[in-house]
Coordinates of C-alpha atoms in Angstrom, one line a residue:
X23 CA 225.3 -44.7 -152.4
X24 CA 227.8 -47.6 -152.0
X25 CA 228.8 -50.2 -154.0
X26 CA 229.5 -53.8 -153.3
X27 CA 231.8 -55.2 -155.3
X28 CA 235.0 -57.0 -156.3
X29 CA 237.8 -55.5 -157.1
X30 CA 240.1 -57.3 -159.7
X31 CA 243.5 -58.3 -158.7
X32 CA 246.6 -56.2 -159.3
X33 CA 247.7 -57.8 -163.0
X34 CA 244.0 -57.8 -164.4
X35 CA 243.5 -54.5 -162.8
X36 CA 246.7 -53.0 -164.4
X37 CA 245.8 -54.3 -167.9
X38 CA 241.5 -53.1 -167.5
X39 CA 243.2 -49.7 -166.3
X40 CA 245.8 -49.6 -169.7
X41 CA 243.2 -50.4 -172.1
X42 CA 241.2 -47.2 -169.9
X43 CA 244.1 -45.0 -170.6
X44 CA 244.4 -45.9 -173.7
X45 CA 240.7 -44.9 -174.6
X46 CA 241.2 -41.8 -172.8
X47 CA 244.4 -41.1 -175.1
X48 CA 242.8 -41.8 -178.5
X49 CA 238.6 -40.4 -177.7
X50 CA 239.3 -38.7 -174.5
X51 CA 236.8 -41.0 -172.7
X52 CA 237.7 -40.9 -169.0
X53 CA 234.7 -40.7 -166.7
X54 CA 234.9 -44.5 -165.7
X55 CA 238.5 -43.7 -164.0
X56 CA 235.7 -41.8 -161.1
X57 CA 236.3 -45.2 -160.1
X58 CA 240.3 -45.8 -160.0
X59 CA 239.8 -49.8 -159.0
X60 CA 238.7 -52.0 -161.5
X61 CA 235.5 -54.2 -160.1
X62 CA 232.5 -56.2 -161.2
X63 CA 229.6 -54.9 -159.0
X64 CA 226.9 -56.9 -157.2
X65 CA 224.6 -54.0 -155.8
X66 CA 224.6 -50.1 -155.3
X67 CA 222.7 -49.4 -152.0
X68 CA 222.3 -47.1 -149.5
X69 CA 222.6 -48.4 -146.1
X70 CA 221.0 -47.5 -142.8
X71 CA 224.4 -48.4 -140.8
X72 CA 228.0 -48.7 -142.7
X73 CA 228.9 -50.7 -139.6
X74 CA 226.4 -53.3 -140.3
X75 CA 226.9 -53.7 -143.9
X76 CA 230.7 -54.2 -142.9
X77 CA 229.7 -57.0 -140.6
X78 CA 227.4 -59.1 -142.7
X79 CA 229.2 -58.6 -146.0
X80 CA 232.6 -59.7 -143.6
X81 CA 230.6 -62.5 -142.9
X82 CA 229.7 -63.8 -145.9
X83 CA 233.5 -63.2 -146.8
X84 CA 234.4 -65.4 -144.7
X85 CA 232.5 -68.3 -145.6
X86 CA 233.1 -68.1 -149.1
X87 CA 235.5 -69.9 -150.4
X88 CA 237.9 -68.0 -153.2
X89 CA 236.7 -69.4 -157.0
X90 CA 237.6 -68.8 -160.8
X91 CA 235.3 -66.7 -163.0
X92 CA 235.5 -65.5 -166.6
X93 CA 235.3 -63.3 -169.1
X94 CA 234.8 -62.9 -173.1
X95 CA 233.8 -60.4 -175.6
X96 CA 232.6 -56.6 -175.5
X97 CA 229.2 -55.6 -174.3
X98 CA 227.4 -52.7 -174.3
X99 CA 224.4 -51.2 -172.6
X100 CA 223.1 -48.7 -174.9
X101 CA 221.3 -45.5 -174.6
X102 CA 222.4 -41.6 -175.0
X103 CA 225.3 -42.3 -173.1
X104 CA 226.2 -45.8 -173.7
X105 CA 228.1 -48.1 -171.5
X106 CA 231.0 -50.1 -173.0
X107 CA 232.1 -53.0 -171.2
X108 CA 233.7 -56.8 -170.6
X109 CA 230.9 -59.1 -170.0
X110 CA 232.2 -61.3 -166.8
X111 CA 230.0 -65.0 -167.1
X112 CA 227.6 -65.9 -164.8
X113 CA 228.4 -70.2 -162.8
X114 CA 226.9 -71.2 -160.2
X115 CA 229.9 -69.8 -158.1
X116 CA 229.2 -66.6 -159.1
X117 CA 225.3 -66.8 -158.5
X118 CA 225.7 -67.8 -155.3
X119 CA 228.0 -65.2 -153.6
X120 CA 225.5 -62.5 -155.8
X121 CA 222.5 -64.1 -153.6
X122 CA 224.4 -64.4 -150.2
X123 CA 225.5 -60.6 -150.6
X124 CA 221.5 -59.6 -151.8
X125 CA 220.0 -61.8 -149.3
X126 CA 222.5 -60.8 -146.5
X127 CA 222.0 -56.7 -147.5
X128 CA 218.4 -56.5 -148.1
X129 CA 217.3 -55.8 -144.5
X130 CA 220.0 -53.1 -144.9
X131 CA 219.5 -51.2 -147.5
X132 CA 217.2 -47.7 -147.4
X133 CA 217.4 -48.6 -151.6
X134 CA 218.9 -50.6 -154.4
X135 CA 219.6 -49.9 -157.5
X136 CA 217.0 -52.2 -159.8
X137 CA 219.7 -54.1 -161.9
X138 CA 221.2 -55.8 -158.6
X139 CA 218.4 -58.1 -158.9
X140 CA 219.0 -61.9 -159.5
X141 CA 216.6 -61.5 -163.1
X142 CA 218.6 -58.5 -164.3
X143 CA 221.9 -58.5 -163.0
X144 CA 224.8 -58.7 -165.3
X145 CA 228.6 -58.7 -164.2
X146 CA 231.0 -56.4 -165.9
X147 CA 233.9 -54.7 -165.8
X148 CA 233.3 -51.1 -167.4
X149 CA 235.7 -49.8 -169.4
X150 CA 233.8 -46.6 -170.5
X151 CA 230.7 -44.8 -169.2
X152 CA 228.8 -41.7 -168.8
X153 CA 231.0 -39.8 -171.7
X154 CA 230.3 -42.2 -174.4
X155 CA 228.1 -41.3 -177.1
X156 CA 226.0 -42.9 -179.9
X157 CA 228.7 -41.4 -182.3
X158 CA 231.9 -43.1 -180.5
X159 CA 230.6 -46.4 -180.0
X160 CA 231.1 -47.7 -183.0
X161 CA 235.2 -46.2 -183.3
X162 CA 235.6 -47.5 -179.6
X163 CA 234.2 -51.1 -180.4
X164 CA 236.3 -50.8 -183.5
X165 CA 239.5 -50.1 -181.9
X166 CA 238.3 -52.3 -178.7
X167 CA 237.9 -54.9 -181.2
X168 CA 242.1 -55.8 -182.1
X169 CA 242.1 -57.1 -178.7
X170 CA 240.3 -60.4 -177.2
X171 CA 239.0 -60.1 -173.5
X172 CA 239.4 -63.6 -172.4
X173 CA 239.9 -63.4 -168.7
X174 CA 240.6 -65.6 -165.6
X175 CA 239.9 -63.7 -162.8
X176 CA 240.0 -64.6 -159.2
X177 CA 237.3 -64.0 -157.0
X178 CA 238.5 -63.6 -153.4
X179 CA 237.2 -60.2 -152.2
X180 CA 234.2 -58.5 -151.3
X181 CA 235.0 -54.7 -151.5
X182 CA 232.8 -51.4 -150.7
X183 CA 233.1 -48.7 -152.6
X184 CA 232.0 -45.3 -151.4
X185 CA 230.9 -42.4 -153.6
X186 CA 233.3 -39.2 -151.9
X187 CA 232.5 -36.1 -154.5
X188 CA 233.3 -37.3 -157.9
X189 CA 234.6 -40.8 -156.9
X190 CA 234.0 -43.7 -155.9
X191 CA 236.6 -45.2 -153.9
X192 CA 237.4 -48.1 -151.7
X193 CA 236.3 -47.8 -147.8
X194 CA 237.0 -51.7 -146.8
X195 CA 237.7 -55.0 -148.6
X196 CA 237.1 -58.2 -147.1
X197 CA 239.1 -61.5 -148.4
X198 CA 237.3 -64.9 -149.3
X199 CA 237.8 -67.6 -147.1
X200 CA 239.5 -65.5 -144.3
X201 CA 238.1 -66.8 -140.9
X202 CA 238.6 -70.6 -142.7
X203 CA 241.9 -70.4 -142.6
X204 CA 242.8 -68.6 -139.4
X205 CA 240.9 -71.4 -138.3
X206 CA 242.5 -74.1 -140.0
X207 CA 245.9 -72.5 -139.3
X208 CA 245.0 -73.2 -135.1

C-alpha cells in the first residue's frame, strides 16, 4: 500500500514530531513514529504501476498552485485502538487538490482504502495510533489538552509514502506549482 500525501513543512513537522515524543515519553505511545514525516493523507492505494502514479500525481503538482490550510482542536476516531489526532479543515482549496489526486488515481489503483472518498474523508495529522487504548484516551486528551493546535500550514507538496516492513516512508515528493514557474522563469 502507498499513501498519497502531504508532508508538513520542516517547523510544523518538528513541533507535530515533539508533541509525538513527548507522548511517547509520558504513555509510551509510539507506533505513529512507523511514519517518521508528519502528513495529512488523501488516499492509501495500491497501484498497478509506481511509475504512473508518479506521473499523474507530478502532474497534478504542477498545476496546483501552493495554498494556506488550517488546523484546530483534537479529534479522535474511536474504537479498541483509538486514533488521536489534529483535525486539518476542509476549503475549497483543499477539496479540490483531494478530487484532482482521486480523480487522477482512480484508473490506477488495484484498491483504495474506503475513507479516501470525497463523503468520508477527513484530513488529519495523527499524533497517536494503533497503541492507544480506551483506557489512555482520556490521560492523553487530558495532557494533549494544555496545548491549542491552531495551525497554518502550507500546502505545496504531493508526497508518496511507501509501506517498507514496519514503515512507511517517503519514495518521492512533488512541489506545488513547479512546472508554472520554470515556465514563468523562461
Amino acid at each position: 500500500m502507498l499513501a498519497i500525501t502531504t508532508l508538513l513543512s520542516p517547523p510544523h513537522a518538528a513541533r507535530i514530531n515533539r508533541i509525538i515524543k513527548r507522548l511517547e515519553k509520558k504513555f509510551g505511545i509510539d507506533d505513529v513514529q512507523a511514519t517518521p514525516d508528519p502528513h495529512l493523507t488523501y488516499q492509501l492505494a495500491g497501484v498497478h504501476k509506481l511509475s504512473a502514479l508518479k506521473k499523474v500525481l507530478a502532474d497534478v503538482a504542477a498545476t496546483t498552485e501552493p495554498f494556506p490550510a488550517f488546523t484546530t482542536g483534537l479529534g479522535v476516531f474511536p474504537g479498541e485502538r483509538p486514533v488521536i489526532y489534529i483535525p486539518v479543515l476542509r476549503s475549497d482549496a483543499l477539496n479540490a487538490l483531494h478530487h484532482r489526486i482521486i480523480e487522477a488515481t482512480a484508473p490506477l489503483c488495484l484498491r483504495t482504502d474506503k475513507f479516501s472518498g470525497p463523503d468520508c474523508w477527513l484530513p488529519h495529522i495523527s499524533l497517536a495510533l494503533h497503541d492507544t487504548t480506551p483506557d489512555l484516551l482520556g490521560p492523553v486528551l487530558s495532557f494533549l489538552n494544555e496545548e491549542t493546535y491552531n495551525l497554518k500550514i502550507e500546502i505545496n507538496n504531493i508526497a508518496i509514502l511507501r509501506q517498507q516492513g514496519e514503515f512507511f516512508l517517503q519514495e518521492e515528493a512533488f512541489e506545488l506549482g513547479a512546472k508554472v514557474a520554470v515556465a514563468a522563469a523562461k
